[in-house]
Coordinates of C-alpha atoms in Angstrom, one line a residue:
M1 CA 38.5 -37.3 -6.8
T2 CA 37.9 -39.7 -4.5
N3 CA 41.6 -40.9 -5.1
F4 CA 42.8 -37.5 -4.1
K5 CA 40.1 -37.9 -0.8
T6 CA 41.9 -41.4 -0.2
A7 CA 45.3 -39.3 -0.1
K8 CA 43.8 -36.6 1.9
M9 CA 42.5 -39.0 5.0
M10 CA 46.0 -40.9 4.5
N11 CA 47.7 -37.5 5.3
R12 CA 45.6 -36.6 8.1
E13 CA 46.6 -40.0 9.6
R14 CA 50.6 -39.3 9.1
K15 CA 50.4 -35.9 10.1
L16 CA 48.7 -37.9 13.8
K17 CA 51.8 -39.8 14.2
L18 CA 55.0 -37.2 12.1
S19 CA 55.8 -34.1 12.9
K20 CA 55.3 -31.3 9.9
R21 CA 58.4 -32.0 8.0
Q22 CA 60.1 -29.1 5.7
Q23 CA 57.4 -29.6 2.2
I24 CA 58.0 -29.4 -0.9
S25 CA 58.8 -26.2 -3.0
S26 CA 55.6 -25.8 -5.6
G27 CA 58.6 -25.4 -8.8
S28 CA 56.9 -26.4 -12.1
V29 CA 57.6 -29.9 -13.4
S30 CA 60.2 -29.4 -17.3
A31 CA 58.3 -30.1 -20.4
L32 CA 58.2 -34.3 -21.3
T33 CA 56.5 -33.8 -24.2
H34 CA 58.5 -32.9 -27.2
S35 CA 58.0 -29.2 -29.0
S36 CA 56.0 -29.1 -31.4
S37 CA 58.5 -26.2 -33.1
G38 CA 61.0 -28.5 -34.9
N39 CA 63.8 -28.9 -31.4
S40 CA 62.0 -32.3 -30.7
L41 CA 64.4 -34.6 -28.7
K42 CA 64.2 -37.9 -30.9
R43 CA 67.8 -39.4 -28.3
P44 CA 68.4 -38.8 -24.9
D45 CA 72.3 -36.2 -24.6
T46 CA 74.1 -38.2 -21.8
T47 CA 77.0 -35.8 -22.1
E48 CA 74.3 -32.4 -21.4
S49 CA 74.7 -32.3 -17.8
L50 CA 71.4 -30.7 -15.9
N51 CA 72.4 -28.1 -13.5
S52 CA 69.6 -28.8 -11.1
S53 CA 68.8 -28.2 -7.8
L54 CA 66.7 -30.1 -5.9
S55 CA 63.1 -29.1 -4.9
N56 CA 63.4 -29.9 -0.9
G57 CA 66.8 -27.0 -1.9
T58 CA 69.0 -29.5 -1.9
S59 CA 71.7 -29.8 -4.5
D60 CA 73.9 -32.4 -3.1
A61 CA 72.9 -34.5 -5.9
D62 CA 75.0 -37.2 -4.4
L63 CA 72.8 -37.4 -1.1
F64 CA 69.9 -38.0 -3.1
D65 CA 71.4 -41.0 -5.6
S66 CA 71.3 -42.6 -1.9
Y67 CA 67.3 -41.9 -1.7
D68 CA 67.1 -44.2 -4.8
D69 CA 68.3 -47.3 -3.0
R70 CA 66.1 -49.7 -0.8
D71 CA 68.2 -51.5 1.7
D72 CA 66.7 -49.4 4.2
E73 CA 62.9 -50.1 3.6
G74 CA 61.7 -51.8 6.9
E75 CA 58.6 -49.7 6.7
A76 CA 56.0 -53.7 7.7
G77 CA 54.6 -52.0 9.2
S78 CA 53.2 -49.0 6.9
V79 CA 49.8 -50.5 5.9
E80 CA 48.6 -51.6 9.3
E81 CA 48.8 -47.6 10.5
H82 CA 47.1 -47.4 7.4
K83 CA 44.5 -49.6 7.1
S84 CA 41.5 -47.7 7.4
V85 CA 42.5 -45.7 4.2
I86 CA 43.3 -48.6 2.4
M87 CA 39.2 -49.7 3.2
H88 CA 38.2 -46.6 2.3
L89 CA 40.2 -47.4 -1.3
L90 CA 39.0 -50.9 -1.3
S91 CA 35.1 -49.4 -0.9
Q92 CA 35.6 -48.2 -4.2
V93 CA 36.7 -50.5 -6.5
R94 CA 35.0 -53.7 -6.7
L95 CA 36.6 -57.7 -8.3
G96 CA 37.8 -57.8 -11.1
M97 CA 38.1 -53.7 -11.7
D98 CA 41.3 -52.9 -14.0
L99 CA 43.3 -50.5 -11.9
T100 CA 44.5 -48.7 -14.5
K101 CA 43.4 -45.5 -13.6
V102 CA 43.0 -46.4 -10.0
V103 CA 45.4 -44.3 -7.9
L104 CA 46.8 -46.2 -5.1
P105 CA 48.2 -44.9 -1.9
T106 CA 51.4 -42.9 -2.1
F107 CA 52.4 -44.8 1.4
I108 CA 52.2 -48.1 -0.4
L109 CA 55.1 -46.9 -3.1
E110 CA 58.5 -48.2 -3.9
R111 CA 60.8 -45.6 -4.4
R112 CA 61.4 -46.1 -7.7
S113 CA 59.8 -46.0 -11.4
L114 CA 58.7 -49.9 -12.9
L115 CA 61.6 -49.1 -15.7
E116 CA 64.2 -49.0 -13.6
M117 CA 62.4 -52.5 -11.6
Y118 CA 62.8 -53.9 -15.2
A119 CA 66.6 -53.2 -15.4
D120 CA 66.6 -55.7 -12.5
F121 CA 66.5 -58.4 -14.8
F122 CA 70.5 -57.8 -15.6
A123 CA 70.8 -58.3 -12.2
H124 CA 73.3 -61.3 -12.7
P125 CA 75.0 -60.1 -15.9
D126 CA 77.0 -62.5 -16.0
L127 CA 74.6 -64.9 -15.9
F128 CA 73.4 -63.1 -19.5
V129 CA 76.8 -63.0 -21.1
S130 CA 77.4 -66.0 -20.7
I131 CA 75.1 -67.5 -23.3
S132 CA 76.7 -66.5 -25.7
D133 CA 79.7 -68.0 -24.3
Q134 CA 77.9 -71.6 -25.0
K135 CA 79.7 -73.7 -27.9
D136 CA 76.6 -76.2 -28.0
A137 CA 73.4 -75.6 -29.1
R138 CA 72.1 -77.2 -25.6
D139 CA 74.0 -75.4 -23.5
R140 CA 72.7 -72.3 -24.8
M141 CA 69.6 -73.2 -24.0
V142 CA 70.1 -74.3 -20.4
Q143 CA 71.8 -70.7 -19.9
V144 CA 69.4 -68.9 -21.6
V145 CA 66.8 -70.7 -19.1
K146 CA 69.3 -70.6 -15.8
W147 CA 69.5 -66.7 -16.9
Y148 CA 65.6 -66.0 -16.9
L149 CA 64.9 -68.0 -13.6
S150 CA 67.5 -66.3 -11.9
A151 CA 65.8 -62.6 -13.1
F152 CA 63.1 -61.8 -11.1
H153 CA 64.2 -62.2 -7.5
A154 CA 66.3 -59.2 -7.6
G155 CA 63.2 -56.9 -8.7
R156 CA 61.5 -58.2 -5.4
K157 CA 63.7 -57.1 -2.6
G158 CA 62.4 -56.6 0.3
S159 CA 59.9 -58.5 3.0
V160 CA 56.8 -56.0 1.9
A161 CA 55.8 -55.6 -1.0
K162 CA 55.9 -51.9 -2.8
K163 CA 54.6 -50.9 -5.8
P164 CA 57.2 -48.7 -8.5
Y165 CA 55.6 -45.8 -9.9
N166 CA 53.8 -45.8 -12.7
P167 CA 55.9 -44.4 -15.9
I168 CA 55.4 -41.4 -17.2
L169 CA 54.6 -40.8 -20.9
G170 CA 58.3 -40.7 -22.4
E171 CA 60.1 -41.1 -19.5
I172 CA 63.4 -42.9 -19.9
F173 CA 65.7 -45.2 -17.4
Q174 CA 69.5 -46.1 -18.6
C175 CA 72.0 -47.4 -16.6
H176 CA 75.1 -50.1 -17.0
W177 CA 76.6 -53.3 -15.1
T178 CA 80.3 -53.5 -15.5
L179 CA 81.8 -56.9 -15.7
L180 CA 85.3 -58.8 -14.7
P181 CA 88.1 -58.8 -15.6
N182 CA 87.6 -55.1 -17.1
D183 CA 91.6 -54.6 -17.5
T184 CA 92.4 -55.5 -21.0
E185 CA 92.3 -53.3 -23.9
E186 CA 89.6 -54.3 -24.9
N187 CA 88.1 -54.6 -22.2
T188 CA 88.7 -51.0 -21.2
E189 CA 87.7 -50.0 -24.7
L190 CA 84.6 -47.6 -25.1
V191 CA 81.4 -47.4 -26.9
S192 CA 80.5 -44.8 -28.9
E193 CA 76.8 -46.0 -29.3
G194 CA 74.4 -48.4 -28.0
P195 CA 71.4 -47.4 -24.4
V196 CA 74.5 -45.9 -23.1
P197 CA 77.6 -44.0 -24.4
G198 CA 80.7 -43.7 -23.1
V199 CA 80.9 -47.2 -20.9
S200 CA 83.5 -49.8 -21.3
K201 CA 82.9 -52.9 -23.6
N202 CA 83.0 -54.8 -21.1
S203 CA 79.3 -54.0 -20.0
V204 CA 75.7 -55.2 -20.3
T205 CA 74.3 -51.2 -21.2
F206 CA 70.3 -51.2 -20.2
V207 CA 67.5 -48.5 -21.7
A208 CA 63.8 -48.3 -21.0
E209 CA 61.7 -46.3 -22.3
Q210 CA 56.9 -45.9 -21.5
V211 CA 56.5 -45.9 -24.6
S212 CA 52.1 -45.7 -24.6
H213 CA 50.1 -44.1 -22.1
H214 CA 46.4 -46.1 -22.7
P215 CA 47.8 -49.2 -22.5
P216 CA 50.1 -48.9 -20.4
I217 CA 53.4 -49.8 -22.4
S218 CA 56.9 -50.3 -21.0
A219 CA 59.7 -51.5 -24.2
F220 CA 63.4 -51.6 -22.7
Y221 CA 66.4 -53.1 -24.2
A222 CA 70.1 -54.2 -22.9
E223 CA 73.1 -55.4 -24.7
C224 CA 77.1 -56.9 -24.1
I225 CA 78.8 -55.6 -27.6
N226 CA 82.3 -58.1 -26.4
K227 CA 80.0 -60.5 -26.3
K228 CA 77.4 -60.0 -29.3
I229 CA 74.5 -60.6 -27.5
Q230 CA 71.6 -58.1 -27.0
F231 CA 68.1 -58.4 -25.4
N232 CA 64.4 -56.4 -26.3
A233 CA 61.6 -56.6 -24.8
H234 CA 58.3 -55.4 -24.5
I235 CA 55.4 -55.3 -21.4
W236 CA 52.2 -53.8 -21.3
T237 CA 51.3 -54.4 -16.7
K238 CA 47.1 -54.6 -16.1
S239 CA 46.3 -54.9 -13.5
K240 CA 43.2 -56.4 -11.7
F241 CA 41.4 -56.3 -8.6
L242 CA 41.1 -59.8 -7.0
G243 CA 39.9 -59.7 -3.9
M244 CA 42.6 -59.2 -0.8
S245 CA 44.9 -59.4 -3.7
I246 CA 46.3 -57.6 -6.5
G247 CA 46.6 -59.1 -10.0
V248 CA 48.9 -58.2 -12.2
H249 CA 49.0 -59.8 -16.1
N250 CA 52.4 -58.9 -18.4
I251 CA 51.2 -59.2 -21.3
G252 CA 54.3 -59.3 -23.7
Q253 CA 57.4 -61.5 -24.7
G254 CA 60.8 -60.6 -24.6
C255 CA 63.9 -61.5 -27.2
V256 CA 67.6 -62.9 -26.1
S257 CA 69.7 -62.7 -29.8
C258 CA 73.4 -64.4 -29.5
L259 CA 74.5 -62.8 -32.3
D260 CA 77.0 -64.7 -33.7
Y261 CA 75.2 -67.5 -33.7
D262 CA 72.0 -66.4 -35.3
E263 CA 69.4 -67.2 -33.0
H264 CA 66.8 -66.2 -30.9
Y265 CA 65.0 -67.5 -27.8
I266 CA 61.2 -66.2 -27.4
L267 CA 60.4 -65.3 -24.0
T268 CA 57.1 -64.8 -22.3
F269 CA 56.7 -63.0 -18.6
P270 CA 54.4 -64.6 -15.6
N271 CA 52.1 -62.4 -14.0
G272 CA 52.9 -60.7 -10.6
Y273 CA 50.1 -61.4 -7.2
G274 CA 50.0 -58.7 -4.8
R275 CA 48.8 -60.9 -2.0
S276 CA 47.2 -60.6 1.8
I277 CA 47.1 -56.3 1.2
L278 CA 45.3 -56.0 4.5
T279 CA 48.4 -57.0 6.3
V280 CA 51.8 -57.3 5.3
P281 CA 51.4 -57.1 1.4
W282 CA 54.2 -60.2 0.0
V283 CA 54.4 -60.5 -3.8
E284 CA 54.4 -64.3 -5.7
L285 CA 54.3 -65.0 -9.4
G286 CA 51.8 -66.7 -10.9
G287 CA 51.1 -68.4 -15.0
E288 CA 52.7 -70.4 -17.3
C289 CA 55.7 -69.2 -19.5
S290 CA 57.6 -70.5 -23.1
I291 CA 61.4 -70.3 -23.9
N292 CA 61.7 -70.8 -28.0
C293 CA 64.6 -70.6 -30.2
S294 CA 62.5 -71.6 -33.8
K295 CA 66.0 -72.1 -35.8
T296 CA 67.7 -75.1 -33.0
G297 CA 64.4 -75.5 -31.8
Y298 CA 65.3 -76.4 -28.3
S299 CA 62.7 -75.0 -26.0
A300 CA 61.2 -74.5 -22.9
N301 CA 58.3 -74.6 -20.5
I302 CA 58.1 -72.9 -17.2
V303 CA 55.7 -73.2 -14.4
F304 CA 55.3 -70.4 -11.7
H305 CA 53.1 -71.8 -9.2
T306 CA 51.2 -70.3 -7.0
K307 CA 50.5 -70.8 -3.4
P308 CA 47.0 -73.2 -2.8
F309 CA 44.9 -71.0 0.4
Y310 CA 45.7 -74.7 2.2
G311 CA 48.8 -75.8 2.8
G312 CA 51.4 -75.7 -0.1
K313 CA 54.8 -73.3 -0.4
K314 CA 55.3 -70.3 -1.4
H315 CA 57.4 -68.8 -4.8
R316 CA 57.5 -72.8 -6.1
V317 CA 58.9 -73.2 -10.0
T318 CA 59.1 -76.0 -12.4
A319 CA 60.7 -76.0 -15.7
E320 CA 60.9 -78.4 -18.7
I321 CA 64.3 -78.3 -21.1
F322 CA 63.3 -80.0 -24.7
S323 CA 65.7 -81.1 -27.5
P324 CA 63.8 -80.3 -30.8
N325 CA 61.1 -82.2 -31.6
D326 CA 61.2 -84.2 -28.5
K327 CA 57.5 -84.7 -26.1
K328 CA 60.1 -85.6 -22.8
S329 CA 62.3 -83.3 -22.0
F330 CA 65.5 -83.5 -20.8
C331 CA 66.4 -81.2 -17.8
S332 CA 63.4 -80.7 -14.9
V333 CA 63.8 -78.1 -12.7
E334 CA 62.2 -77.6 -9.4
G335 CA 62.7 -75.3 -6.4
E336 CA 61.9 -71.8 -5.3
W337 CA 62.2 -68.6 -8.1
N338 CA 63.6 -66.6 -5.3
G339 CA 65.6 -69.2 -3.6
V340 CA 67.3 -72.6 -4.5
M341 CA 66.2 -74.5 -7.4
Y342 CA 67.4 -78.5 -8.4
A343 CA 67.8 -79.8 -11.7
K344 CA 67.4 -83.6 -13.0
Y345 CA 69.0 -84.7 -16.1
T346 CA 68.2 -87.6 -18.3
T347 CA 71.6 -89.2 -17.7
G348 CA 71.0 -89.3 -14.0
E349 CA 72.7 -86.1 -13.0
N350 CA 71.1 -84.3 -10.6
A351 CA 72.6 -81.1 -9.2
V352 CA 71.7 -77.5 -7.8
F353 CA 70.6 -75.3 -11.0
I354 CA 70.5 -71.5 -9.8
D355 CA 71.2 -71.0 -5.5
T356 CA 69.5 -67.4 -5.8
K357 CA 70.8 -66.4 -2.3
K358 CA 74.4 -66.9 -3.4
L359 CA 74.4 -65.8 -6.4
P360 CA 76.1 -62.0 -6.4
I361 CA 73.8 -59.3 -7.1
V362 CA 75.8 -56.9 -9.6
K363 CA 74.8 -53.0 -8.6
K364 CA 73.7 -51.0 -12.0
K365 CA 75.3 -47.9 -12.6
V366 CA 73.4 -44.6 -13.1
R367 CA 74.3 -41.1 -14.2
K368 CA 74.7 -38.7 -11.4
L369 CA 70.7 -37.1 -10.7
E370 CA 72.8 -33.8 -12.4
D371 CA 73.8 -35.2 -15.1
Q372 CA 70.3 -36.6 -16.0
N373 CA 67.9 -34.9 -18.3
E374 CA 64.4 -34.2 -17.4
F375 CA 63.0 -36.8 -18.5
E376 CA 65.4 -39.9 -17.1
S377 CA 63.7 -41.8 -14.7
R378 CA 65.2 -40.5 -11.2
C379 CA 64.7 -37.1 -12.3
L380 CA 61.8 -37.1 -12.8
W381 CA 60.6 -38.5 -10.2
K382 CA 63.0 -37.3 -7.5
D383 CA 60.4 -34.8 -5.5
V384 CA 58.1 -38.1 -4.6
T385 CA 61.2 -40.2 -3.6
Y386 CA 63.0 -38.1 -1.7
N387 CA 59.7 -37.1 0.3
L388 CA 59.1 -40.8 0.5
K389 CA 63.0 -41.4 2.0
I390 CA 62.1 -39.4 5.5
R391 CA 58.1 -40.3 5.5
D392 CA 57.2 -36.9 4.2
I393 CA 54.3 -38.4 2.8
D394 CA 52.1 -35.1 2.6
A395 CA 55.1 -33.7 -0.1
A396 CA 55.4 -37.1 -1.6
T397 CA 51.5 -37.0 -2.8
E398 CA 51.6 -33.4 -3.2
A399 CA 54.6 -34.2 -6.1
K400 CA 53.6 -37.4 -7.3
H401 CA 50.0 -35.4 -8.4
R402 CA 51.9 -32.8 -9.9
L403 CA 53.7 -35.0 -12.2
E404 CA 50.2 -36.8 -13.0
E405 CA 48.1 -33.6 -13.9
R406 CA 50.7 -32.4 -16.5
Q407 CA 51.0 -34.8 -18.0
R408 CA 47.2 -34.9 -18.2
A409 CA 47.8 -31.8 -19.4
E410 CA 50.2 -32.5 -21.9
A411 CA 47.7 -35.3 -23.5
R412 CA 45.4 -32.7 -23.4
E413 CA 46.6 -30.5 -25.7
R414 CA 48.4 -33.2 -28.2
K415 CA 44.8 -33.8 -29.0
E416 CA 43.3 -30.5 -29.4
K417 CA 46.3 -29.4 -31.5
E418 CA 46.4 -32.7 -33.1
I419 CA 50.3 -33.9 -32.6
Q420 CA 50.8 -37.6 -32.7
W421 CA 53.2 -39.0 -29.1
E422 CA 56.1 -40.1 -31.0
T423 CA 58.6 -42.5 -28.9
R424 CA 62.1 -41.3 -28.3
L425 CA 64.1 -44.7 -27.9
F426 CA 61.2 -47.4 -29.5
H427 CA 59.8 -48.3 -32.4
E428 CA 56.7 -50.1 -33.3
D429 CA 56.6 -53.3 -35.6
G430 CA 54.0 -55.1 -35.6
E431 CA 52.4 -56.3 -32.0
C432 CA 56.7 -56.0 -30.9
W433 CA 58.0 -52.5 -29.5
V434 CA 62.0 -52.2 -31.0
Y435 CA 65.0 -50.2 -30.2
D436 CA 66.0 -48.2 -32.6
E437 CA 69.5 -49.1 -33.0
P438 CA 70.1 -52.5 -31.7
L439 CA 73.4 -54.2 -31.9
L440 CA 72.7 -56.7 -34.7
K441 CA 72.4 -53.4 -36.6
R442 CA 74.5 -51.8 -35.5
L443 CA 77.4 -54.4 -36.5
G444 CA 75.4 -55.3 -39.5
A445 CA 76.1 -51.2 -40.0
A446 CA 79.4 -51.8 -39.6
K447 CA 80.8 -53.9 -42.2
H448 CA 79.7 -52.6 -45.3

């Protein structure tokens, strides 16, 4: 109840500053859990159109879809405005406390799910697919590192750090990016399988699923058929209170697979930190990460450096890339993961490795809300997103609370009926979560 009181405190403050906007209707959220009657849905039907109207009374899906764009986030004052609410929240937690079960105030939420944020790893899809274009194993490793280091800045847009929605168990997010050129017969041919059926083979397609609630684990997968490359990953987010910061430990790993070369690059993820939570929050990454290809023997060590208390730069990153059996790297990279990174080679060559400011961000394509299934991210969170957009924090909090209560009720029902939750698109394989129908499997089946 403490968390709900915090939300109430915040609502009273908000009412003094904003006129009361249209309240969200109390329509129920569609069931998220699988039916026990035998007609459970294992794979989303991407051709089915849900004739849904929004809870705010509008059926304009085009207008609603724009609410997921974050180009107008200018809300730097929101944290300062609600400082007393945050102070009340901080009084309820202690240093080192696991924040998994702590409900944070709605006004600090980013208007999208964590599953959608993971899609930003592919905001530069051309860098991802170009890994398989390299003819030499050494060049492929360098390109993997280049894509990896470019994968973090797009997901942390804006000057104020905000927290994405915690995905609901069974929640799905799908999208794709179309690559250029896209005018040849080969590139216009459509795919019939994979994460997003019905798009060009010259696309990077992506799907993510919340496969576990306790602990919170997200699995995601991407592929490009034309380039015969795929990526599979899972991340368990474990957050802790660190005083004036919040730390998020990203436990898990990813795997880039170049199918033409039978190469698999295993990589890990940095931790995230929300700093200055009482003033203007900002995000930094920290920790040591690695990339290893067992077949070729090439490897890389990457360090995301946290800013020292006094002096030092924000967002600093360094990387060392090694040839097989060499203890001395042939390439050293240094710079800022959200800025410019420079490479120094043992050959004496010095060059810009990546300039994230100049890299064009390719906008992901997502099916319109009216065409989405009820368990897809934007459809699930539509009421929260809409009301955050119009800054009706009361209604956003109510919508979020209903979703969370629905999830708890469904968990209780499954426990009472001794029903095991079944994931939709991923399965557990040892300590990893793997996409059911990866490109490697489908191409192998096509040969026989």
